[in-house]
Coordinates of C-alpha atoms in Angstrom, one line a residue:
M1141 CA 0.1 0.3 0.0
F1142 CA 2.5 2.4 0.9
A1143 CA 4.8 1.5 -2.2
R1144 CA 1.9 2.4 -4.6
V1145 CA 1.2 6.0 -2.9
G1146 CA 4.9 6.4 -3.4
S1147 CA 4.5 5.8 -6.9
L1148 CA 2.1 8.5 -7.2
L1149 CA 3.5 11.0 -5.4
P1150 CA 6.2 13.6 -7.4
G1151 CA 10.0 12.4 -6.9
R1152 CA 13.4 13.5 -7.4
A1153 CA 12.9 13.5 -11.5
D1154 CA 10.1 15.7 -11.4
V1155 CA 12.2 18.7 -9.1
A1156 CA 15.7 17.7 -11.4
A1157 CA 13.4 18.4 -14.8
M1158 CA 12.7 21.7 -13.7
R1159 CA 16.1 22.9 -13.3
C1160 CA 17.1 21.9 -16.7
A1161 CA 15.6 24.9 -18.5
P1162 CA 14.1 27.3 -16.2
R1163 CA 13.4 29.9 -18.5
R1164 CA 12.2 28.0 -21.7
D1165 CA 9.7 26.8 -19.1
L1166 CA 9.0 30.3 -17.6
L1167 CA 8.9 31.7 -21.3
A1168 CA 6.2 28.9 -22.1
G1169 CA 4.1 29.4 -18.5
F1170 CA 3.6 33.2 -19.4
T1171 CA 2.3 32.6 -23.0
V1172 CA -0.1 29.9 -21.6
A1173 CA -1.5 32.3 -19.2
I1174 CA -2.2 35.0 -22.0
V1175 CA -4.0 32.1 -23.6
A1176 CA -5.9 30.7 -20.8
L1177 CA -6.7 33.9 -18.9
P1178 CA -10.0 34.5 -21.4
L1179 CA -10.7 30.7 -22.1
A1180 CA -11.1 30.6 -17.5
L1181 CA -13.2 33.8 -17.8
G1182 CA -15.3 32.6 -20.5
F1183 CA -15.7 28.7 -19.5
G1184 CA -16.4 29.9 -15.4
I1185 CA -19.5 32.0 -16.7
S1186 CA -20.5 29.6 -19.3
S1187 CA -20.8 27.1 -16.3
G1188 CA -23.3 29.5 -14.7
L1189 CA -21.2 29.7 -11.4
G1190 CA -19.2 33.2 -12.9
A1191 CA -15.9 34.0 -13.9
E1192 CA -14.7 34.0 -10.5
A1193 CA -15.2 30.5 -10.3
G1194 CA -13.1 30.2 -13.6
L1195 CA -10.3 31.6 -12.4
A1196 CA -9.9 30.0 -9.1
T1197 CA -9.6 26.5 -11.3
A1198 CA -7.3 27.8 -13.4
V1199 CA -5.1 28.7 -10.3
V1200 CA -5.4 25.9 -8.2
A1201 CA -5.6 23.5 -10.5
G1202 CA -3.4 24.4 -12.7
V1203 CA -0.8 23.9 -9.9
L1204 CA -2.1 20.8 -8.3
A1205 CA -2.4 19.0 -11.4
A1206 CA 1.4 20.5 -12.7
V1207 CA 2.9 19.2 -9.3
F1208 CA 1.0 15.4 -8.7
G1209 CA -0.2 14.6 -12.3
G1210 CA 1.7 12.0 -14.6
S1211 CA 2.6 14.3 -17.4
N1212 CA 5.4 17.0 -17.4
L1213 CA 3.9 19.2 -19.9
Q1214 CA 0.2 19.2 -18.9
V1215 CA -1.9 22.0 -18.6
S1216 CA -4.9 22.4 -16.3
G1217 CA -8.4 24.2 -15.4
P1218 CA -11.6 24.4 -16.9
T1219 CA -12.3 23.2 -20.0
G1220 CA -15.2 23.5 -22.7
A1221 CA -16.3 19.8 -22.4
M1222 CA -16.4 19.8 -18.7
T1223 CA -18.5 23.2 -18.7
V1224 CA -20.8 21.3 -21.1
V1225 CA -21.7 18.7 -18.6
L1226 CA -21.6 21.0 -15.5
V1227 CA -24.2 23.2 -17.1
P1228 CA -27.1 20.6 -16.7
I1229 CA -25.9 20.1 -13.0
V1230 CA -25.8 23.8 -12.2
H1231 CA -29.4 23.8 -13.6
E1232 CA -30.8 20.8 -11.5
Y1233 CA -28.5 20.6 -7.8
G1234 CA -27.2 24.5 -7.8
A1235 CA -23.8 26.0 -7.2
N1236 CA -23.5 23.8 -3.9
G1237 CA -24.3 21.0 -6.3
V1238 CA -21.8 21.6 -8.6
L1239 CA -18.7 21.8 -5.5
T1240 CA -20.2 18.6 -3.9
V1241 CA -19.6 16.8 -8.0
G1242 CA -16.5 18.1 -8.3
F1243 CA -15.6 17.0 -4.6
L1244 CA -16.8 13.6 -5.2
A1245 CA -15.2 13.4 -8.9
G1246 CA -12.2 14.2 -7.0
L1247 CA -12.6 11.5 -5.1
L1248 CA -13.4 8.8 -7.5
L1249 CA -9.9 9.6 -9.6
I1250 CA -8.1 8.5 -6.7
G1251 CA -9.8 5.8 -6.5
L1252 CA -9.1 4.8 -9.9
A1253 CA -5.5 5.7 -9.8
F1254 CA -5.2 3.1 -7.2
A1255 CA -7.1 0.9 -9.4
R1256 CA -4.0 1.0 -11.9
A1257 CA -7.2 2.5 -14.1
G1258 CA -5.6 4.6 -16.4
R1259 CA -3.9 2.2 -18.8
Y1260 CA -7.6 1.3 -20.3
M1261 CA -7.6 5.1 -22.2
A1262 CA -5.4 2.9 -25.0
Y1263 CA -8.8 1.0 -25.7
V1264 CA -10.7 4.1 -26.7
P1265 CA -10.8 4.2 -30.4
A1266 CA -9.8 7.3 -32.5
P1267 CA -13.3 7.7 -34.1
V1268 CA -14.9 7.5 -30.9
V1269 CA -12.3 10.9 -29.8
E1270 CA -12.4 12.1 -33.0
G1271 CA -16.0 12.6 -32.9
F1272 CA -16.3 13.3 -29.3
T1273 CA -14.2 16.3 -29.9
L1274 CA -16.4 17.3 -33.1
G1275 CA -19.5 17.1 -30.9
I1276 CA -17.8 19.1 -27.7
A1277 CA -17.3 21.9 -30.3
G1278 CA -20.5 22.5 -31.5
V1279 CA -22.3 22.3 -28.3
I1280 CA -19.5 25.3 -26.9
A1281 CA -20.4 27.1 -30.3
L1282 CA -24.2 26.7 -29.4
Q1283 CA -23.7 28.0 -25.5
Q1284 CA -21.9 31.1 -26.9
V1285 CA -24.9 32.1 -29.2
P1286 CA -26.9 34.4 -26.4
A1287 CA -24.0 36.3 -25.3
A1288 CA -22.5 36.5 -29.1
L1289 CA -25.7 38.1 -30.0
G1290 CA -26.0 40.4 -26.5
V1291 CA -29.7 38.6 -25.8
P1292 CA -30.7 37.3 -22.0
K1293 CA -30.1 33.5 -21.9
P1294 CA -33.4 31.5 -22.5
E1295 CA -34.9 28.7 -20.6
G1296 CA -34.0 25.5 -21.5
D1297 CA -31.9 22.4 -21.1
N1298 CA -31.2 21.6 -24.8
T1299 CA -28.1 24.0 -26.0
A1300 CA -29.2 23.8 -29.5
V1301 CA -32.8 24.8 -28.2
V1302 CA -31.7 27.5 -25.8
A1303 CA -29.4 28.9 -29.1
W1304 CA -32.2 29.2 -31.5
R1305 CA -34.4 30.6 -28.8
A1306 CA -31.6 33.4 -28.5
V1307 CA -31.7 33.9 -32.5
E1308 CA -35.5 34.4 -32.5
A1309 CA -35.3 37.3 -29.3
F1310 CA -32.1 38.9 -31.4
V1311 CA -34.7 38.7 -34.2
R1312 CA -37.2 40.2 -32.7
E1313 CA -35.2 43.3 -31.2
P1314 CA -31.7 43.2 -33.3
H1315 CA -28.6 44.9 -32.0
G1316 CA -25.6 44.9 -33.5
I1317 CA -23.1 45.8 -31.1
A1318 CA -22.4 42.4 -29.1
L1319 CA -22.4 40.6 -32.5
A1320 CA -19.8 42.9 -33.8
L1321 CA -17.5 43.0 -30.3
A1322 CA -17.7 39.0 -30.7
G1323 CA -17.4 38.7 -34.1
S1324 CA -14.2 41.0 -34.5
V1325 CA -12.4 39.3 -31.8
V1326 CA -13.3 35.8 -33.8
V1327 CA -11.7 37.3 -37.0
V1328 CA -8.8 38.7 -34.9
M1329 CA -8.0 35.1 -33.7
L1330 CA -8.7 32.6 -36.8
L1331 CA -6.5 35.2 -39.2
G1332 CA -4.1 35.7 -36.4
A1333 CA -3.3 31.9 -35.8
R1334 CA -3.3 31.5 -39.8
R1335 CA -0.4 33.8 -40.2
R1336 CA 1.3 33.4 -36.5
P1337 CA 0.3 30.0 -35.2
T1338 CA 2.6 30.5 -32.1
V1339 CA 1.2 33.8 -31.3
P1340 CA -1.9 34.1 -28.7
F1341 CA -4.1 36.4 -30.1
S1342 CA -6.6 35.7 -27.7
L1343 CA -5.9 38.2 -24.8
P1344 CA -4.8 41.1 -27.4
A1345 CA -8.0 40.7 -29.4
V1346 CA -10.2 40.6 -25.8
A1347 CA -8.1 44.1 -24.5
A1348 CA -8.2 45.6 -27.9
V1349 CA -12.5 45.3 -27.6
T1350 CA -12.4 46.0 -24.0
V1351 CA -11.0 49.2 -24.2
V1352 CA -13.2 50.2 -27.5
A1353 CA -16.6 49.4 -25.3
Q1354 CA -14.9 51.3 -22.6
T1355 CA -14.1 54.7 -24.4
A1356 CA -16.9 54.5 -26.6
H1357 CA -19.6 53.7 -23.5
L1358 CA -20.6 50.9 -25.1
D1359 CA -23.9 49.4 -24.0
V1360 CA -23.2 45.6 -23.4
A1361 CA -23.0 43.2 -20.6
R1362 CA -19.8 43.2 -18.8
I1363 CA -18.1 40.4 -16.9
G1364 CA -19.0 42.5 -13.9
E1365 CA -17.0 42.8 -10.2
L1366 CA -14.4 40.5 -9.5
P1367 CA -12.9 39.4 -5.7
A1368 CA -9.1 40.6 -5.5
G1369 CA -8.1 37.4 -4.4
L1370 CA -8.9 33.8 -4.0
P1371 CA -11.8 33.0 -0.9
A1372 CA -10.7 31.5 2.0
P1373 CA -11.1 27.5 1.9
N1374 CA -14.1 26.0 3.2
L1375 CA -16.4 23.0 3.2
G1376 CA -19.8 25.0 3.7
F1377 CA -21.1 23.5 0.0
L1378 CA -21.3 20.0 1.4
E1379 CA -24.4 18.2 2.3
V1380 CA -24.3 14.7 3.5
S1381 CA -27.9 14.2 2.6
A1382 CA -27.6 14.8 -0.9
L1383 CA -24.4 12.8 -1.8
S1384 CA -26.9 9.7 -3.1
S1385 CA -28.1 11.9 -5.7
L1386 CA -25.2 13.8 -6.8
L1387 CA -23.1 10.7 -6.9
A1388 CA -24.0 9.8 -11.0
P1389 CA -23.2 13.2 -12.0
A1390 CA -20.3 12.8 -9.9
L1391 CA -19.4 9.5 -11.8
A1392 CA -19.7 11.6 -14.8
V1393 CA -17.6 14.1 -14.4
A1394 CA -15.2 12.1 -13.0
A1395 CA -15.3 9.7 -16.1
L1396 CA -14.8 12.9 -18.1
A1397 CA -11.8 14.4 -16.1
A1398 CA -10.0 11.2 -16.6
L1399 CA -10.8 10.2 -20.8
E1400 CA -10.2 14.5 -21.7
S1401 CA -6.8 14.1 -19.1
L1402 CA -5.2 10.8 -20.8
L1403 CA -6.4 12.2 -24.0
S1404 CA -4.4 15.9 -23.7
A1405 CA -1.5 13.5 -22.1
T1406 CA -1.3 11.6 -24.9
V1407 CA -1.6 14.3 -27.4
A1408 CA 1.4 15.9 -25.4
D1409 CA 3.3 12.8 -25.9
G1410 CA 3.0 12.6 -29.4
M1411 CA 4.1 16.4 -29.9
T1412 CA 7.4 15.3 -28.1
V1413 CA 10.0 12.9 -28.6
D1414 CA 11.3 12.3 -24.9
Q1415 CA 8.0 12.8 -23.1
R1416 CA 6.2 9.7 -21.9
H1417 CA 3.3 10.5 -19.4
D1418 CA 2.1 8.3 -16.3
P1419 CA -1.4 7.4 -16.9
D1420 CA -2.1 6.9 -12.7
R1421 CA -0.2 9.7 -11.6
E1422 CA -2.5 11.5 -14.2
L1423 CA -5.4 10.7 -12.7
F1424 CA -4.1 10.8 -9.1
G1425 CA -3.0 14.4 -10.2
Q1426 CA -6.8 15.8 -11.6
G1427 CA -8.0 13.5 -8.4
I1428 CA -6.0 16.0 -5.8
A1429 CA -6.8 19.1 -8.0
N1430 CA -10.4 18.3 -7.9
L1431 CA -10.5 17.5 -4.1
V1432 CA -9.4 20.7 -3.4
V1433 CA -10.8 23.5 -6.0
P1434 CA -14.3 23.1 -4.6
L1435 CA -13.0 24.2 -1.2
F1436 CA -12.2 27.9 -3.4
G1437 CA -15.4 27.8 -4.6
G1438 CA -13.8 26.7 -8.3
V1439 CA -15.7 24.5 -10.8
P1440 CA -14.7 20.9 -11.6
A1441 CA -11.0 20.4 -13.7
T1442 CA -9.4 18.5 -16.2
A1443 CA -6.1 18.8 -18.5
A1444 CA -6.5 21.2 -21.3
I1445 CA -6.0 20.0 -24.3
A1446 CA -5.6 23.5 -26.5
R1447 CA -3.3 25.1 -23.7
T1448 CA -1.3 21.9 -23.2
A1449 CA -0.8 22.2 -26.8
V1450 CA 0.6 25.2 -26.6
N1451 CA 2.8 24.8 -23.6
V1452 CA 4.6 22.0 -25.8
R1453 CA 5.0 24.2 -29.1
T1454 CA 6.6 27.1 -27.1
G1455 CA 9.6 25.0 -25.5
A1456 CA 8.1 23.8 -22.0
A1457 CA 10.6 20.9 -20.9
S1458 CA 9.0 20.9 -17.4
R1459 CA 6.0 21.2 -15.1
L1460 CA 7.4 24.5 -14.0
A1461 CA 5.9 25.9 -17.0
A1462 CA 2.0 24.9 -15.9
I1463 CA 3.5 25.8 -12.4
T1464 CA 4.1 29.4 -13.7
H1465 CA 0.6 29.5 -15.9
A1466 CA -1.2 29.5 -12.7
L1467 CA 1.0 31.7 -10.6
V1468 CA 0.4 34.2 -13.3
L1469 CA -3.2 34.2 -13.4
A1470 CA -3.2 34.5 -9.5
A1471 CA -1.6 37.5 -10.0
V1472 CA -4.0 38.6 -12.3
V1473 CA -6.5 37.8 -9.8
F1474 CA -5.1 39.6 -7.0
A1475 CA -3.8 42.6 -8.9
A1476 CA -6.0 42.8 -12.3
A1477 CA -9.8 42.1 -10.9
P1478 CA -10.8 45.6 -11.6
L1479 CA -9.7 45.8 -15.1
V1480 CA -11.0 42.1 -15.8
A1481 CA -14.3 43.1 -14.7
K1482 CA -14.7 45.8 -17.5
I1483 CA -14.3 42.9 -20.0
P1484 CA -17.6 42.6 -22.3
L1485 CA -19.3 39.2 -22.4
A1486 CA -19.7 39.8 -26.4
A1487 CA -15.6 39.4 -26.2
L1488 CA -15.3 36.1 -24.3
A1489 CA -17.9 34.3 -26.5
G1490 CA -15.7 35.3 -29.4
V1491 CA -12.9 34.1 -27.9
L1492 CA -14.6 30.4 -27.2
L1493 CA -16.7 30.4 -30.5
A1494 CA -12.8 31.1 -32.3
T1495 CA -11.6 28.0 -29.4
A1496 CA -15.1 25.9 -30.6
I1497 CA -14.3 26.4 -34.5
R1498 CA -10.6 25.8 -33.8
M1499 CA -11.0 22.3 -32.3
V1500 CA -12.4 21.3 -35.4
E1501 CA -9.5 19.4 -37.7
V1502 CA -11.4 19.1 -40.7
G1503 CA -8.7 17.0 -42.5
S1504 CA -8.2 14.6 -39.4
A1505 CA -12.1 14.5 -39.3
R1506 CA -12.3 13.2 -42.8
A1507 CA -9.7 11.4 -43.1
M1508 CA -10.9 9.0 -40.2
A1509 CA -14.4 9.4 -42.1
R1510 CA -12.6 7.8 -45.2
A1511 CA -10.9 5.5 -43.7
T1512 CA -13.7 2.7 -43.1
G1513 CA -17.0 2.6 -43.2
S1514 CA -17.5 1.3 -39.2
D1515 CA -14.7 4.4 -38.5
A1516 CA -17.5 6.5 -40.0
L1517 CA -20.3 5.4 -38.5
I1518 CA -18.4 5.6 -35.0
L1519 CA -17.5 9.4 -35.5
V1520 CA -20.7 10.4 -36.5
L1521 CA -22.8 8.9 -33.9
T1522 CA -20.9 9.8 -31.6
A1523 CA -20.7 13.3 -32.5
A1524 CA -24.1 13.4 -32.8
A1525 CA -24.9 11.7 -29.4
T1526 CA -22.7 14.2 -27.9
L1527 CA -25.0 17.4 -29.1
A1528 CA -27.8 15.2 -28.4
L1529 CA -27.4 13.6 -25.3
D1530 CA -24.1 14.5 -22.9
L1531 CA -20.4 13.9 -23.6
V1532 CA -20.2 10.8 -21.2
K1533 CA -23.3 9.0 -22.6
A1534 CA -21.9 9.8 -26.4
V1535 CA -18.0 8.4 -25.4
V1536 CA -20.3 5.2 -24.0
L1537 CA -22.4 4.9 -27.0
G1538 CA -19.5 5.4 -29.3
L1539 CA -17.3 2.5 -27.2
L1540 CA -20.3 0.1 -27.5
V1541 CA -20.5 0.7 -31.6
A1542 CA -17.1 0.3 -31.9
G1543 CA -16.9 -2.8 -29.9
A1544 CA -20.1 -4.4 -31.4
L1545 CA -18.2 -3.9 -35.0
A1546 CA -14.9 -5.1 -34.1
L1547 CA -16.1 -8.2 -32.2
R1548 CA -18.2 -9.0 -35.6
A1549 CA -14.4 -8.7 -37.0
V1550 CA -12.6 -10.5 -34.7
A1551 CA -15.1 -13.4 -35.1
R1552 CA -13.3 -14.3 -37.8
N1553 CA -9.8 -14.3 -37.1
V1554 CA -8.4 -13.5 -33.7
R1555 CA -4.9 -14.7 -34.1
V1556 CA -1.7 -12.3 -33.4
E1557 CA 1.8 -13.0 -34.0
N1558 CA 4.9 -11.8 -35.0
V1559 CA 7.9 -13.9 -36.8
P1560 CA 11.3 -13.1 -36.7
L1561 CA 12.7 -13.2 -40.7
R1562 CA 15.3 -15.9 -39.8
E1563 CA 12.4 -18.2 -39.0
D1564 CA 11.4 -17.7 -42.7
L1565 CA 14.0 -18.1 -44.6
P1566 CA 14.7 -20.9 -47.1
K1567 CA 17.0 -23.8 -45.8
D1568 CA 19.4 -23.3 -49.0
H1569 CA 20.8 -20.2 -47.1
G1570 CA 24.2 -20.1 -45.7
A1571 CA 25.0 -19.7 -42.3
E1572 CA 26.7 -16.3 -42.5
E1573 CA 23.7 -15.0 -44.6
H1574 CA 21.4 -16.2 -41.7
A1575 CA 24.0 -14.8 -38.9
L1576 CA 24.0 -11.4 -40.7
L1577 CA 20.1 -11.4 -41.4
A1578 CA 19.4 -12.1 -37.7
E1579 CA 21.8 -9.8 -36.6
H1580 CA 20.9 -6.7 -38.8
I1581 CA 17.4 -7.1 -40.4
V1582 CA 14.8 -8.2 -38.5
A1583 CA 11.1 -9.1 -40.1
Y1584 CA 7.9 -8.9 -38.3
R1585 CA 4.6 -10.4 -39.5
L1586 CA 1.4 -8.9 -38.6
D1587 CA -0.8 -11.6 -38.5
G1588 CA -4.5 -11.3 -38.0
P1589 CA -6.9 -8.2 -36.8
L1590 CA -5.1 -4.9 -36.4
F1591 CA -8.0 -2.5 -34.8
F1592 CA -7.9 -0.5 -31.6
A1593 CA -8.0 -3.1 -29.0
A1594 CA -5.0 -4.8 -30.6
A1595 CA -2.9 -1.8 -32.0
H1596 CA -1.3 -1.0 -29.3
R1597 CA -0.3 -4.6 -28.5
F1598 CA 1.9 -4.3 -32.0
L1599 CA 2.9 -0.5 -30.8
A1600 CA 4.3 -1.9 -27.3
E1601 CA 6.1 -4.7 -29.0
L1602 CA 7.8 -3.3 -32.4
S1603 CA 9.3 0.1 -30.6
Q1604 CA 10.9 -1.8 -28.2
V1605 CA 13.1 -3.7 -31.0
A1606 CA 16.7 -4.0 -30.5
D1607 CA 20.2 -4.7 -32.5
A1608 CA 18.6 -4.1 -36.0
H1609 CA 19.4 -1.6 -38.3
A1610 CA 16.1 -2.7 -40.3
V1611 CA 12.8 -3.6 -40.0
I1612 CA 10.6 -5.2 -42.6
L1613 CA 6.8 -5.2 -41.4
R1614 CA 5.1 -8.1 -43.3
M1615 CA 1.5 -6.9 -43.6
S1616 CA 0.1 -9.8 -46.2
R1617 CA -1.7 -11.2 -43.0
I1618 CA -3.4 -8.3 -41.6
S1619 CA -7.2 -9.6 -41.6
M1620 CA -8.3 -6.3 -40.8
L1621 CA -7.0 -2.8 -40.6
D1622 CA -9.1 0.3 -39.4
A1623 CA -8.2 3.8 -38.1
S1624 CA -6.6 3.4 -35.1
G1625 CA -4.7 0.9 -36.1
A1626 CA -3.7 2.3 -38.6
L1627 CA -2.1 5.3 -36.6
V1628 CA -0.2 3.1 -34.4
L1629 CA 1.5 1.1 -37.4
K1630 CA 2.2 5.3 -38.1
E1631 CA 3.5 5.5 -34.6
V1632 CA 5.3 2.9 -34.7
V1633 CA 6.9 4.0 -37.9
E1634 CA 8.2 7.0 -36.5
R1635 CA 9.7 5.9 -32.9
L1636 CA 11.5 3.2 -35.0
E1637 CA 13.1 5.4 -37.6
H1638 CA 13.6 8.5 -34.6
R1639 CA 15.6 5.3 -33.1
G1640 CA 18.3 5.2 -36.4
I1641 CA 16.1 2.0 -37.8
T1642 CA 15.3 2.1 -41.3
V1643 CA 11.4 0.7 -41.8
Y1644 CA 10.8 -1.4 -44.7
V1645 CA 6.7 -2.8 -45.6
S1646 CA 5.8 -5.4 -47.3
G1647 CA 2.7 -7.5 -48.8
I1648 CA -0.1 -4.6 -48.1
R1649 CA -3.5 -6.0 -49.1
P1650 CA -5.4 -4.3 -51.8
G1651 CA -8.1 -3.6 -49.1
H1652 CA -6.0 -1.9 -46.3
H1653 CA -4.7 1.0 -49.2
R1654 CA -7.6 3.4 -48.7
T1655 CA -7.2 3.2 -44.8
L1656 CA -3.3 4.0 -45.1
D1657 CA -3.6 6.4 -47.7
A1658 CA -6.4 8.5 -46.0
L1659 CA -4.4 8.8 -43.0
G1660 CA -0.9 9.3 -44.6
V1661 CA 0.6 6.2 -43.1
V1662 CA 3.2 4.9 -45.8
D1663 CA 2.9 8.1 -48.3
R1664 CA 6.8 8.6 -46.8
L1665 CA 7.7 5.3 -47.2
R1666 CA 6.3 4.8 -50.6
A1667 CA 7.9 8.3 -52.0
E1668 CA 11.7 6.8 -50.9
G1669 CA 11.1 3.6 -52.6
R1670 CA 10.5 1.4 -49.1
V1671 CA 6.7 -0.1 -49.7
F1672 CA 7.1 -3.7 -51.8
A1673 CA 5.0 -5.9 -52.9
A1674 CA 6.6 -8.8 -51.3
T1675 CA 8.9 -9.7 -48.4
P1676 CA 12.2 -10.8 -51.1
E1677 CA 12.3 -7.3 -52.3
A1678 CA 12.2 -5.7 -49.1
I1679 CA 15.0 -8.0 -48.1
A1680 CA 17.0 -7.6 -51.2
A1681 CA 16.6 -3.4 -50.6
A1682 CA 17.5 -3.7 -46.9
R1683 CA 20.7 -5.8 -47.8
R1684 CA 21.3 -3.0 -50.3
R1685 CA 21.3 -0.1 -48.1
L1686 CA 23.2 -2.1 -45.5
H1687 CA 26.0 -3.2 -47.9
G1688 CA 26.2 0.7 -49.2
A1689 CA 26.3 2.4 -45.8
G1690 CA 28.9 -0.1 -45.1
I1691 CA 27.4 -1.9 -41.8
L1692 CA 27.5 -5.2 -43.8
P1693 CA 30.9 -6.4 -44.9
G1694 CA 31.6 -7.4 -48.7
E1695 CA 30.1 -6.6 -51.8
P1696 CA 26.2 -5.2 -52.0
P1697 CA 24.1 -8.0 -53.5
E1698 CA 23.0 -7.4 -57.1
Q1699 CA 19.4 -6.0 -57.9
G1700 CA 17.5 -8.8 -58.5
R1701 CA 19.4 -11.3 -56.2
G1702 CA 17.4 -11.6 -53.1
N1703 CA 14.4 -12.0 -55.5
A1704 CA 15.5 -14.9 -57.1
R1705 CA 16.8 -16.5 -53.5
L1706 CA 13.6 -15.7 -51.6
E1707 CA 11.0 -16.0 -54.2
N1708 CA 8.5 -18.1 -51.9
V1709 CA 8.4 -15.6 -48.7
P1710 CA 5.2 -14.2 -48.5

């Protein structure tokens, strides 16, 4: 038990990492704070608890999740996805209910960390994540319609219905000031991101709009008075009699926090070469953050994919960057509350509208939809369920559909095996050639379905290939390939080549070209002449390269020699 607790707590390596590049971390943290400030204010207001709740969440959760979490690069705080879940909870249970739900969710996340549940994130299919993201973007955009149009928020539980009623109210009494302010922020953010992707345009856009609104004395709704500091921690919100009724919402919040945080950490890993997160520690860190945030009046928190991406792109190397981001926001709370109070709500609506638009990666969604019919169905169902139901139900529905389709495919063929090249060589090869190939060239036969549940087994095994200069991936026996499997195959190739291992591919089935081409898995390999119809051609090409590089002794083999001697190897 004590060993398990120790594995979840910060260690010396975390402190040592913060000493490596402090200047880079401080600059990255300041940049992320510029991005996070309007988002924290906007999501706090959208949740129904107010801008001060969003700021408290960004500060408290930002520090605690950075210190106790499992990723060196993760940035946490209020997010659009969590706001979508919180709105109906606020409507039904009030502010105290939301704080209690966050507290219970923190306990549940800590329990998941002790149960080692973080590893199961690997089994969420890529189309479910993509559909989930599309749905969230749609809900966030719809939530901003009343503020962007400058009309009071209509009554209603369904986001689309509320947005439509806001449009009807605007048509009855049109006044374009709020719409112009929100539109200006959207245009500045989108155009600025296209021309200078690394520059955070949200805060300058909000500041400019605020100055215009103040100077021209525009009649628009503002954030209003904010407390100059964080409230004293207290447990006054906790009502023991209401715990049983709040358990179901707490489960939904905990599930979303776990899903979004682990997804964000995975995205951060993919943007770097040497960073790998600990999923159980990440759950533990998010649990600690959500346990403490309600004491300061904050909303439930989770890792923020957009802010984490900014953190990575601006050069963050350790947790110091995320901690700096939270401390900068704390300074804003204490020193600039009167200025923040003057920000028009329409400006924050513009920030969130632009954020929702940027969340939609059209190319990625289109590629996923083209990969297979099953992937397209899962993506569309998950996105539609996110808009019509809620996020947790949408993810569950997506997983159920993906599982049913996968089981249908797996029922036909469940074998997955890899075979070293030396076991497939004809018996007439000399001992010297066997030794050279066994030492320098390794072939893996991917046998069976390569789909979301089996793909990570290949990733774990193939990424650990050692003592090889060339790896041949034999794909002729892959019975089924989906988008998740193709993306993992792409990651395998990138990891091997980062270690200096040249990768060759052979035997791609005709039915799998569509999925691989849609996701760009083998485009570069094909352009460099490393995709072959048969394994003998790949072996010959690998041997020619190793001879040419001086890794194998002797003269390079002739162009057709490999094919002639290994003609029966698939």
